[in-house]
Tab-separated table of C-alpha atoms and ligand atoms in Angstrom:
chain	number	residue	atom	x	y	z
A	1433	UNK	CA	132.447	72.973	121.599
A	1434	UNK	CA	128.963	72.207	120.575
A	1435	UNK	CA	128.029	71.835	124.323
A	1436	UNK	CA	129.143	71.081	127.738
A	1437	UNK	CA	128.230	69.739	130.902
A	1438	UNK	CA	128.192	72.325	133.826
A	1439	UNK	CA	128.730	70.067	137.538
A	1440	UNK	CA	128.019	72.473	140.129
A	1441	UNK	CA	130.111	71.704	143.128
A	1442	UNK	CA	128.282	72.812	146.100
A	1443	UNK	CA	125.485	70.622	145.267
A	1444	UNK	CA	127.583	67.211	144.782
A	1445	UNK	CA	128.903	68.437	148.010
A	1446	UNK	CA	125.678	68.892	149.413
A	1447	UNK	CA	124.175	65.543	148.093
A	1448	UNK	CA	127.347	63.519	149.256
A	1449	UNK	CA	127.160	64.778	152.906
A	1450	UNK	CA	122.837	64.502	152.917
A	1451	UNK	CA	124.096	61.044	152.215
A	1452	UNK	CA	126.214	60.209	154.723
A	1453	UNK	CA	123.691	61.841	157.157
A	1454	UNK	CA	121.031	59.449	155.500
A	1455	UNK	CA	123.427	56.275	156.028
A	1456	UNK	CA	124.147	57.365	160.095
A	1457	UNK	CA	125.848	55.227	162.209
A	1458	UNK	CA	129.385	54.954	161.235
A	1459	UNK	CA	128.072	53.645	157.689
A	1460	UNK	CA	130.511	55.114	155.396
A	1461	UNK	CA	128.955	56.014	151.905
A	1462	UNK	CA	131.525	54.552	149.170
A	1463	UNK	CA	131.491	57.414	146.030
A	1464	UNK	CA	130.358	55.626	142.865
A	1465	UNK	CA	132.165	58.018	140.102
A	1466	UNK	CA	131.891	54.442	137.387
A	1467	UNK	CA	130.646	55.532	133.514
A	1468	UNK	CA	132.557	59.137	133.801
A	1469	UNK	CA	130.470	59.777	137.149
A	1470	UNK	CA	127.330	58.907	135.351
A	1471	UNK	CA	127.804	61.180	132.420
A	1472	UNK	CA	129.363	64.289	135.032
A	1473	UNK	CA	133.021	63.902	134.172
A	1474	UNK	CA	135.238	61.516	136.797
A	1475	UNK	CA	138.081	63.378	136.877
A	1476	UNK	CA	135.695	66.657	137.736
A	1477	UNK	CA	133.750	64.975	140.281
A	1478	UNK	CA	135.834	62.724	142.191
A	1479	UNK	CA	138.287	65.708	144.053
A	1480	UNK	CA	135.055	67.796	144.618
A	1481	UNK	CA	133.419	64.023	146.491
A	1482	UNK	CA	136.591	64.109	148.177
A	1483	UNK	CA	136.639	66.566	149.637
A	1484	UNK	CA	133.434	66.218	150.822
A	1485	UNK	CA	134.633	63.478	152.642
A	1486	UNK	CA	134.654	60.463	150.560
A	1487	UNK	CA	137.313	57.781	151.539
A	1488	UNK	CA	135.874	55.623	149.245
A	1489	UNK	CA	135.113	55.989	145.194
A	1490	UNK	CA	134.016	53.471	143.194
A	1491	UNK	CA	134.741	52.255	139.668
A	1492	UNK	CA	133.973	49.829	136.590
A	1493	UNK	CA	137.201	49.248	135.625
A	1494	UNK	CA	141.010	49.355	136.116
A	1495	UNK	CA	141.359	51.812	133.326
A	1496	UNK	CA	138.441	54.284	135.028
A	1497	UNK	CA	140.213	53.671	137.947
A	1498	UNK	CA	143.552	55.014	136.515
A	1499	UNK	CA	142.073	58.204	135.432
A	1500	UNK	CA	140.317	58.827	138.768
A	1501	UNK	CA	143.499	58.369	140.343
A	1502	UNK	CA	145.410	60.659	138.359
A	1503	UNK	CA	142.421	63.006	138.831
A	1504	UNK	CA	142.999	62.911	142.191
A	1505	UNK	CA	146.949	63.216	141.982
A	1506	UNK	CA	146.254	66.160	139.653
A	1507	UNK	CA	143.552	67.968	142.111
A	1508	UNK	CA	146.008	67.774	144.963
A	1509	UNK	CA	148.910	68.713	143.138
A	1510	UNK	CA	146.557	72.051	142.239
A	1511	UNK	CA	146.135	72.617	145.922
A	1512	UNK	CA	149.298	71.691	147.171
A	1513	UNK	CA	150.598	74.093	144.975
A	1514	UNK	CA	148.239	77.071	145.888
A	1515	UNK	CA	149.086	76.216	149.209
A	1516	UNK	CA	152.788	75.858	149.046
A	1517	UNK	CA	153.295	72.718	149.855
A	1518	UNK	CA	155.888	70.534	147.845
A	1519	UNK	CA	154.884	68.130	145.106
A	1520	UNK	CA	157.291	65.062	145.853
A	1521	UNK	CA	154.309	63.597	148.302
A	1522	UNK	CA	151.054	64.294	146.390
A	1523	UNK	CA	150.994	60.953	144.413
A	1524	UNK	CA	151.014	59.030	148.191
A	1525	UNK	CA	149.008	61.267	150.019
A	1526	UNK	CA	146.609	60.465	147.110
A	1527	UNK	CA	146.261	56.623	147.890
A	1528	UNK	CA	144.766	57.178	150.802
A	1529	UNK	CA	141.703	58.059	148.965
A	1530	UNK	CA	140.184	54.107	148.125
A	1531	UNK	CA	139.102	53.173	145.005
A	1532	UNK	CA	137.365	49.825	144.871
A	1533	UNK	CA	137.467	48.831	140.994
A	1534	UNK	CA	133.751	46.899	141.229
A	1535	UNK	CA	133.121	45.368	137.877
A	1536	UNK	CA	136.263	42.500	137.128
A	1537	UNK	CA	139.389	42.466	135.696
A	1538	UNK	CA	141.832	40.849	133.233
A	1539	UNK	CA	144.873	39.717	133.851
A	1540	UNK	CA	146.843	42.700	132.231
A	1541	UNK	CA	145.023	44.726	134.318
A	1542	UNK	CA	146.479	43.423	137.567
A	1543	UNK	CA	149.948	45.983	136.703
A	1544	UNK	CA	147.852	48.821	136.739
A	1545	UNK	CA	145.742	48.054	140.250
A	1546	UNK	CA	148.903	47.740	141.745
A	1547	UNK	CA	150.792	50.985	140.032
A	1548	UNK	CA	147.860	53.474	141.142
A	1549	UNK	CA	146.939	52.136	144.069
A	1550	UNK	CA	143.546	50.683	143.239
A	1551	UNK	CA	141.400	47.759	145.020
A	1552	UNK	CA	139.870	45.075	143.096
A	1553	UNK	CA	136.748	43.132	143.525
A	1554	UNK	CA	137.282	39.689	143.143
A	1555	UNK	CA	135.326	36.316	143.078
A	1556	UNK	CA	137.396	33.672	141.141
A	1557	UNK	CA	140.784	32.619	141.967
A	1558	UNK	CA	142.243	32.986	138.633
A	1559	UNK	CA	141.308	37.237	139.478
A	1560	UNK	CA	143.772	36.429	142.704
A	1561	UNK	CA	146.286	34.525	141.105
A	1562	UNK	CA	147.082	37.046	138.208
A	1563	UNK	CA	147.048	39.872	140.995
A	1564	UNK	CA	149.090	38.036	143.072
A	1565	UNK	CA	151.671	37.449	140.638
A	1566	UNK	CA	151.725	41.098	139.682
A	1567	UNK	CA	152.731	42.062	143.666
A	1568	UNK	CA	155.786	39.769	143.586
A	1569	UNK	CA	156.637	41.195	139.729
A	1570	UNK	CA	156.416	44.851	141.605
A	1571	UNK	CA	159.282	43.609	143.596
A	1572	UNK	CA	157.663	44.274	147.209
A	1573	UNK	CA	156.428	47.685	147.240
A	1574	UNK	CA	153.240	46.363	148.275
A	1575	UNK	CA	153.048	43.689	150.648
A	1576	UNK	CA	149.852	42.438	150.194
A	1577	UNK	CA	147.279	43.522	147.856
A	1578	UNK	CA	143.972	44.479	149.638
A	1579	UNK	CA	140.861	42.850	147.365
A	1580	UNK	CA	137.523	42.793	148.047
A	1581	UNK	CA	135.419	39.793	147.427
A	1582	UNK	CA	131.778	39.992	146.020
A	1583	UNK	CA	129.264	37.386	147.434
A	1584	UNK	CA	126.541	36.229	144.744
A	1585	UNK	CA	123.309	36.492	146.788
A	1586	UNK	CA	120.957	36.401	143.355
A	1587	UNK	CA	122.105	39.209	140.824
A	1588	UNK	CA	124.054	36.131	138.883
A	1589	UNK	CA	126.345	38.966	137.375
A	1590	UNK	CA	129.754	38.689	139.309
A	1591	UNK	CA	130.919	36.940	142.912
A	1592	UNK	CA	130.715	33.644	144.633
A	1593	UNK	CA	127.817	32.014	146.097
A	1594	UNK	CA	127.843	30.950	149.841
A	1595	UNK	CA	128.464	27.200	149.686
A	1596	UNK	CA	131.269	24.808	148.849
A	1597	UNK	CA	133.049	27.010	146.401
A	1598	UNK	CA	133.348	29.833	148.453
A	1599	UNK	CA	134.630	27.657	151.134
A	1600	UNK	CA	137.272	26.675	148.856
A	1601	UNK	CA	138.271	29.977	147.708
A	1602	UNK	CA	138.659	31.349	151.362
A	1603	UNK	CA	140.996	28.273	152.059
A	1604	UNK	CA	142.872	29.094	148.927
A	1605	UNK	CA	142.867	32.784	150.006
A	1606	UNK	CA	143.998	32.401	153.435
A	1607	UNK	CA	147.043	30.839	152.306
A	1608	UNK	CA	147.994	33.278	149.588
A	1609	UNK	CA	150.786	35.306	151.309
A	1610	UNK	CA	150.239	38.456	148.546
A	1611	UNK	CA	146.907	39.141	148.922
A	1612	UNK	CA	144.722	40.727	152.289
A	1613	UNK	CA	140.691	40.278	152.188
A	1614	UNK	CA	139.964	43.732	153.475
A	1615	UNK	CA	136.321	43.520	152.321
A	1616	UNK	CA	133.097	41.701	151.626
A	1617	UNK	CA	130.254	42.792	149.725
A	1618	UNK	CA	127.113	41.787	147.592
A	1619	UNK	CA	124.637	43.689	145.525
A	1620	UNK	CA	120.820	44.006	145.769
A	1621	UNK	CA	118.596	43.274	142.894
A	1622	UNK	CA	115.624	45.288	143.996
A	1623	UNK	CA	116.919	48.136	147.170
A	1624	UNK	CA	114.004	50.713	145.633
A	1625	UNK	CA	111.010	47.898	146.304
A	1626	UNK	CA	109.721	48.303	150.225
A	1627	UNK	CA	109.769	45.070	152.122
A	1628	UNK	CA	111.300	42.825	149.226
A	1629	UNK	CA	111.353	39.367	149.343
A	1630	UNK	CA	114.149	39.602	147.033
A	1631	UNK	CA	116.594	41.556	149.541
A	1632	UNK	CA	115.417	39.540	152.046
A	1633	UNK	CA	116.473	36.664	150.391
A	1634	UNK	CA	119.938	38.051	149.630
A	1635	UNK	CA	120.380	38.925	152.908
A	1636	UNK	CA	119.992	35.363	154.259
A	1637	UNK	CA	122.810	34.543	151.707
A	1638	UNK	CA	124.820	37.105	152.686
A	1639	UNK	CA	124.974	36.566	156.011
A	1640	UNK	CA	125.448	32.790	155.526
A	1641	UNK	CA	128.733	34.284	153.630
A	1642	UNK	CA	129.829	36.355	156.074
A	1643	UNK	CA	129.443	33.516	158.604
A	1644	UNK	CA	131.938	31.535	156.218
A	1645	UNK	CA	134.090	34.388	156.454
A	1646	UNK	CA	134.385	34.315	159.804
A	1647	UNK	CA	134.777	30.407	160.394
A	1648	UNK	CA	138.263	30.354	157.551
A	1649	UNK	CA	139.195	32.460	160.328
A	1650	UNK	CA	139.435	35.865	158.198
A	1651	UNK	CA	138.771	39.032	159.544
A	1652	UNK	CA	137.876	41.822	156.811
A	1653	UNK	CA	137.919	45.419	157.234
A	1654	UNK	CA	134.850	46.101	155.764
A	1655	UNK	CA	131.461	44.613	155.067
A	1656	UNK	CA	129.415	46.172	152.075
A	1657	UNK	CA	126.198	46.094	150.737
A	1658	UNK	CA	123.554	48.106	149.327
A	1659	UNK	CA	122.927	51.407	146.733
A	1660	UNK	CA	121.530	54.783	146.590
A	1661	UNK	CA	118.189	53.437	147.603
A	1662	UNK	CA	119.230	51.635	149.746
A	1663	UNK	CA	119.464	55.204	151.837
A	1664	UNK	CA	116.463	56.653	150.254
A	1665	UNK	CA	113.989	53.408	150.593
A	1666	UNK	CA	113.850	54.896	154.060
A	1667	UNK	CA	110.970	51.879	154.688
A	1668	UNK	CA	113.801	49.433	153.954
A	1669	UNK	CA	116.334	51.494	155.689
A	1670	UNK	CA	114.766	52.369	159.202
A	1671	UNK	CA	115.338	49.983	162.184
A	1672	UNK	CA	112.170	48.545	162.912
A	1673	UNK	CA	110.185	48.903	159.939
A	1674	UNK	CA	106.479	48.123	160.305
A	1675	UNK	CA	106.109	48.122	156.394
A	1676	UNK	CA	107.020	44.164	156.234
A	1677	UNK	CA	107.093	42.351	159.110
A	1678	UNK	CA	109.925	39.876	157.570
A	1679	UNK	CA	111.812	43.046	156.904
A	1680	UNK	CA	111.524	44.169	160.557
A	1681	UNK	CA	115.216	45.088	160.542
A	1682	UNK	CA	115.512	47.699	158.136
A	1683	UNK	CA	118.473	46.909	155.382
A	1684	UNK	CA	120.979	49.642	156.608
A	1685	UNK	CA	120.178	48.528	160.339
A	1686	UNK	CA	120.919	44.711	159.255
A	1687	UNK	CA	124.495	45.499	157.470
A	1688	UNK	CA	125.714	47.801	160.272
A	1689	UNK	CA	125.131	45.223	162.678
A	1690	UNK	CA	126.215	41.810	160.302
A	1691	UNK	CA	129.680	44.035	160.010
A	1692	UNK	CA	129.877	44.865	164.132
A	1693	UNK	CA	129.148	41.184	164.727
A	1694	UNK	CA	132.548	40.343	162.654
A	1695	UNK	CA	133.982	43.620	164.180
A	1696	UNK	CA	133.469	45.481	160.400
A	1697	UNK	CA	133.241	48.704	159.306
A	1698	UNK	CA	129.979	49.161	157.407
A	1699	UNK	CA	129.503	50.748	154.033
A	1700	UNK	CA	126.829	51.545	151.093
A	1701	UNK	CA	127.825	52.074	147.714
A	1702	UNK	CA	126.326	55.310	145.948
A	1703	UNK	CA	125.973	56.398	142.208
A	1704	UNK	CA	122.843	57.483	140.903
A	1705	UNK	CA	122.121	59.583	144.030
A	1706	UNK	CA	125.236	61.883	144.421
A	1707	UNK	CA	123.670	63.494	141.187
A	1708	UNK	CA	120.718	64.437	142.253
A	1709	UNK	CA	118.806	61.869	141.449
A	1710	UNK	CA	117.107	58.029	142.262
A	1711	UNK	CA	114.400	55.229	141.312
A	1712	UNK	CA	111.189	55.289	142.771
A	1713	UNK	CA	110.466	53.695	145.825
A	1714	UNK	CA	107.568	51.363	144.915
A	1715	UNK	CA	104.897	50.922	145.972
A	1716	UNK	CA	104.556	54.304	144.804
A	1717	UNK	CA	104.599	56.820	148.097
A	1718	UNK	CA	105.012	54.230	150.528
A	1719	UNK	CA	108.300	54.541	152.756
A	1720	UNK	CA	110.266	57.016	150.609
A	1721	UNK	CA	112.868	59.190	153.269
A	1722	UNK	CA	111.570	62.711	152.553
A	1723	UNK	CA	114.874	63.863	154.071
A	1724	UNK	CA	116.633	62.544	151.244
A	1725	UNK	CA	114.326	63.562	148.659
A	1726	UNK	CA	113.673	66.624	149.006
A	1727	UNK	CA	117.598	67.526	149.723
A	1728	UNK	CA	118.982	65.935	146.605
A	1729	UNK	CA	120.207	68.232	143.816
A	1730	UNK	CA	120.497	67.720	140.061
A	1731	UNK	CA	124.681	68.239	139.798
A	1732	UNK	CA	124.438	68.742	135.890
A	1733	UNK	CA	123.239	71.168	133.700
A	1734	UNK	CA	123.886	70.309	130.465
A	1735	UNK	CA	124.115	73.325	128.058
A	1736	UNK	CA	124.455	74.186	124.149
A	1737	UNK	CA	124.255	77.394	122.103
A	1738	UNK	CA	121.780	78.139	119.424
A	1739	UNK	CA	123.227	78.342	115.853
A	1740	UNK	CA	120.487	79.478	114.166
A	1741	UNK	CA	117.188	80.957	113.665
A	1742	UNK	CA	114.440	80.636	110.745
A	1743	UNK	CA	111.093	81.500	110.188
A	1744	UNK	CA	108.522	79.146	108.810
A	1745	UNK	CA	105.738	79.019	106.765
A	1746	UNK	CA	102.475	77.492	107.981
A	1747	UNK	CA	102.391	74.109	106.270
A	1748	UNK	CA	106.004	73.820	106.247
A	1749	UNK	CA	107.302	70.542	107.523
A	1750	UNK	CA	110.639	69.982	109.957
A	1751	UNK	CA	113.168	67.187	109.541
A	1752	UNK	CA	113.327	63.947	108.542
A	1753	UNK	CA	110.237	62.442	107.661
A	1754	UNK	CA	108.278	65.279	108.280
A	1755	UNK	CA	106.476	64.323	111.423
A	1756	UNK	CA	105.868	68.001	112.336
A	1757	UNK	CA	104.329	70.044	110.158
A	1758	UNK	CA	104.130	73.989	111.153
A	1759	UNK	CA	100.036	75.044	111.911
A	1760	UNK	CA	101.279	78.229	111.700
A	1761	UNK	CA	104.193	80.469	110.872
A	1762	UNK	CA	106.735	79.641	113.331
A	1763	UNK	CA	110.766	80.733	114.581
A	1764	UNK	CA	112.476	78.191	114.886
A	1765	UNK	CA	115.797	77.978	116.625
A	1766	UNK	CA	119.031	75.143	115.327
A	1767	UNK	CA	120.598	73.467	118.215
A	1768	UNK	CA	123.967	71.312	117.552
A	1769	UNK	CA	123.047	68.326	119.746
A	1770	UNK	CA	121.678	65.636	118.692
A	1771	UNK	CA	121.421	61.788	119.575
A	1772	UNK	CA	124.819	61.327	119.051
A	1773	UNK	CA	125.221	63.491	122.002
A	1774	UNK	CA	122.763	61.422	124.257
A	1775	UNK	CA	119.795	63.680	123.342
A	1776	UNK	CA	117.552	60.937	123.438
A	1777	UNK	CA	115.764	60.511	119.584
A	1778	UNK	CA	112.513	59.295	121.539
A	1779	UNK	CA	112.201	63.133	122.575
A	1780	UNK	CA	111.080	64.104	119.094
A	1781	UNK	CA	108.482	66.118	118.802
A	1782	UNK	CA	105.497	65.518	116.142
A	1783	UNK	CA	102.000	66.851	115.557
A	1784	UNK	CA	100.576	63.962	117.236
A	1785	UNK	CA	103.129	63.633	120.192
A	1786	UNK	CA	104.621	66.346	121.916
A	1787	UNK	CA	108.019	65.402	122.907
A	1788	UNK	CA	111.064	67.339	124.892
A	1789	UNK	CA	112.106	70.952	125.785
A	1790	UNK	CA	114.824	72.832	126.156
A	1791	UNK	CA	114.588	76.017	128.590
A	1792	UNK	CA	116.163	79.123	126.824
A	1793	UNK	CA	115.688	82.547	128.317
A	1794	UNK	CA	114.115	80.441	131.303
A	1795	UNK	CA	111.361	79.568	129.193
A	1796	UNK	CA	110.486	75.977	127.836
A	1797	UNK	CA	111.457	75.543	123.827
A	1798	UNK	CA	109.629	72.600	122.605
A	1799	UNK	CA	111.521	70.095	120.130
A	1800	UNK	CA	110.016	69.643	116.920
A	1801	UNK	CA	110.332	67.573	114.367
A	1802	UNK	CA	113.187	64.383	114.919
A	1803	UNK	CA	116.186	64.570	117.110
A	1804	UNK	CA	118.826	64.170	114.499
A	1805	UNK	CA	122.275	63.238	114.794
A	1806	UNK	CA	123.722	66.735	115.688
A	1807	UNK	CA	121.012	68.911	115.238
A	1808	UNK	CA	118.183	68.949	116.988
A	1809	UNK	CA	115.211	72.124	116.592
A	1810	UNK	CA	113.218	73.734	118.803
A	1811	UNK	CA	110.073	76.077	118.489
A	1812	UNK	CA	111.188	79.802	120.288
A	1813	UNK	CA	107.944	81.392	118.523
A	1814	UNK	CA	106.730	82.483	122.116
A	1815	UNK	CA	110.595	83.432	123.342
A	1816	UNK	CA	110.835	87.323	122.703
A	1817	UNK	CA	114.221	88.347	121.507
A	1818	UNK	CA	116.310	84.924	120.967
A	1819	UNK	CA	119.486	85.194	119.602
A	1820	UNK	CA	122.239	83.076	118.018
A	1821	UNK	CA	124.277	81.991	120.450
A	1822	UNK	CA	121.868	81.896	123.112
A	1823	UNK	CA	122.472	79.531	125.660
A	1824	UNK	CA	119.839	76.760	126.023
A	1825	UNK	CA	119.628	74.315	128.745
A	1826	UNK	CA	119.369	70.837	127.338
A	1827	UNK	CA	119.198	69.297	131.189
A	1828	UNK	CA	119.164	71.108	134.319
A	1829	UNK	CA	116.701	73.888	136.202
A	1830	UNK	CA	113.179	73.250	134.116
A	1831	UNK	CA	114.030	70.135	132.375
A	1832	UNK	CA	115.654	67.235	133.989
A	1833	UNK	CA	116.900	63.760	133.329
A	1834	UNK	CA	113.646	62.030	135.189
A	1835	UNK	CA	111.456	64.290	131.909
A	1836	UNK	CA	113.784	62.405	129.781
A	1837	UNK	CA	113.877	59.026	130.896
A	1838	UNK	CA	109.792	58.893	130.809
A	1839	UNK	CA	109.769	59.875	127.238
A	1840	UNK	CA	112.460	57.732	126.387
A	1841	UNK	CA	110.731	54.785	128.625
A	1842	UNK	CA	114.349	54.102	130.450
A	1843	UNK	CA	115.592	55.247	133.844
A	1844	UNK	CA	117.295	58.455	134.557
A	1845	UNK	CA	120.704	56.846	135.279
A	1846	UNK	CA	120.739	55.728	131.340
A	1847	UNK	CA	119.997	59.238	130.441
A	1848	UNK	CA	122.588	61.373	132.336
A	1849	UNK	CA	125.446	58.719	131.360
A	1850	UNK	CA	124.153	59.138	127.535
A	1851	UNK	CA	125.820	62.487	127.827
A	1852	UNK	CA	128.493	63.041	125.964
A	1853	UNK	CA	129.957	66.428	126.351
A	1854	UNK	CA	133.081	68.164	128.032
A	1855	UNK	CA	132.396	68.766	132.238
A	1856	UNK	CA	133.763	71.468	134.112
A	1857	UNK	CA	133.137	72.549	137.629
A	1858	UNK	CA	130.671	75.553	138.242
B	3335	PLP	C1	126.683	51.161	140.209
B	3335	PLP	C2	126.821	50.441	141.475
B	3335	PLP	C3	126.360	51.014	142.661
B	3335	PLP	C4	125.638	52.339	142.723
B	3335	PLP	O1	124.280	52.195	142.417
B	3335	PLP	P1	123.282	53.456	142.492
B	3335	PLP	O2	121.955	52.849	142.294
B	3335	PLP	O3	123.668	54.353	141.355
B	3335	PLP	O4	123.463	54.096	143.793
B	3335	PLP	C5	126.593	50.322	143.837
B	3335	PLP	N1	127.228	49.127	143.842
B	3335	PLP	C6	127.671	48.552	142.714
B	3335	PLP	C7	128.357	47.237	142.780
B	3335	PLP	C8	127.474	49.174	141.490
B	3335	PLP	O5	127.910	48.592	140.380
């Protein structure tokens, strides 16, 4: 293995519950574990969120939400076992862990949402009608298939916008004796800008949803709205906020009480966060929740081995096109990672631009020359006593995925689910 992800456990636990404690009330914080857990390995991280406390996991699609749930079955088979307790119930104790399948479906997916237990989002009726016809093929195991139905308040991605249409799919709903509406939910463009005209917006639409909601005479379980920064925008997510007066009901404050008024259960979705990380809050140091900052954890530290050394000449040049040139005689050491491996090629280093590190022995090894493929080099000339098969820290303690995003100009959530490499729980 030419390197691996390490997911330490105590802090996913610890960022999951400083969550929840963010979110207060009875908000419950839904899991996001989409894209392999951003990068982190699903099938590591979604027993370790669970037990942490998460009813709720999210993901893209019915196939991700297959291998979370066998995850899951797997994880409490493990204990079970260690525990002595027989196997014959694991697989149902298991579905009582949620997981909400947020980005569509097909209709051959509608056999597998019913066969592990997951619970779609849906906004168009053909969605229903293909997972309706899969509960009567299943021959009546399942009554009724919970869904969950996005509202389009202005992301123009997925769901139904407030208005006649969505009046016509709640009719059509309400008479569909397979399916249950168990929840509502929508998506905010812009949680990580303070006082946004943009959520503010949304939230009118939303609420004009709900309100249809309520008059087809449907009562949903749960009403959902809102990410990661949607906790940490603590501006946005106080009651009362003095930052915008439009905004005087801070975004969390607003969804916990548009659920109580349909009698609700209130929930916020989050990814990017449980790993340690999040957008900024702009404008830039206005409203951020320190709490939530400052207790948020990196999870991953994403590791390789050096596979060799070399000693170069001053004038010698590294790599393709020779953008680095040696000003003096250098060691150099040979990772195997390289952009094929999400190490981001915009991390290059020349003599003009200094790009990314690598810590080894604790100390920062600057890249040099271009990120190839596999292979990427770093400069260990100031590193006493570095040996093949060193371990070097590609992400984690001294370098993280915020150092790579700004020299790659993205965000860190593009960075950390770049990785490709093998997780296991530390
Ligand atoms: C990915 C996703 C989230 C999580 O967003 P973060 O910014 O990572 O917290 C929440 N809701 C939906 C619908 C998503 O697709």
């Amino acid at each position: 293995m030419t390197s691996w992800v390490e997911v330490s456990e105590r802090r996913l636990h610890a960022n999951y519950r400083l969550l929840v404690e963010a979110a207060g009330g009875d908000t419950a914080v839904l899991a996001v574990v989409k894209a392999n857990a951003y990068g982190h390995g699903a099938g590591v991280c979604a027993p370790v969120l669970v037990k942490a406390g998460a009813e709720w996991l999210g993901v893209a699609d019915a196939a991700e939400g297959v291998a979370v749930r066998e995850a899951l079955v797997r994880a409490r088979a493990a204990n079970g076992a260690a525990n002595g307790v027989a196997h014959e119930d694991q697989p149902r104790l298991c579905h009582d862990i949620r997981i909400l399948v947020m980005s569509g479906l097909l209709g051959e997916d509608a056999e597998a949402v019913l066969s592990h237990g997951l619970t779609p989002v849906v906004w168009e009726q053909q969605q229903m009608e293909w997972l309706a016809a899969a509960v009567v093929q299943s021959g009546g195991d399942v009554a009724r298939l919970p869904v969950h139905l996005e509202i389009d308040t202005g992301m123009a991605r997925q769901g139904v916008a407030p208005g006649e249409g969505l009046r016509a799919l709640l009719h059509w709903l309400k008479r569909q004796p397979r399916l249950m509406l168990e929840g509502v939910m929508t998506h905010f463009a812009s949680p990580e800008e303070v006082g946004s005209a943009q959520t503010l917006a949304q939230r009118e639409r939303f609420e004009e949803a709900i309100a249809a909601v309520a008059e087809a005479g449907l009562r949903p379980a749960w009403v959902h709205a809102g990410s990661s920064s949607t906790v940490d925008n603590a501006a946005d997510s106080m009651v009362g906020s003095t930052i915008d007066n439009r905004n005087a009901v801070g975004n969390l404050a607003w969804l916990r009480s548009l659920a109580a008024g349909v009698g609700a259960r209130s929930m916020v979705r989050s990814g990017i966060a449980l790993y340690g990380y999040c957008l900024p809050i702009e404008p830039e140091g206005c409203g951020v929740n320190a709490n939530v900052r400052c207790g948020l954890q990196p999870v991953m530290s994403w590791k390789t081995r050096v596979i060799g050394l070399r000693e170069v000449r001053a004038g010698d040049t590294v790599g393709y096109n020779a953008i680095f040139t040696a000003p003096r005689p250098m060691r150099l050491a040979l990772l195997p990672v390289g952009y094929s491996d999400g190490v981001r090629r915009e991390l290059s280093g020349s003599n003009a631009r200094a790009g990314g590190w690598v810590m080894l022995k604790g100390q920062r090894a600057a890249i040099v020359g271009r990120v190839s493929m596999n292979l990427t080099v770093v400069d260990v000339t100031g590193i006493a006593g570095v040996a093949v098969g060193d371990e070097a820290v590609v992400l984690g303690d001294g370098v993280t995925a915020d150092d790579h995003a700004r020299l790659a100009h993205t965000i860190a959530y593009e960075i950390v689910c770049g990785v490709r490499a093998e997780a296991r729980l530390v």
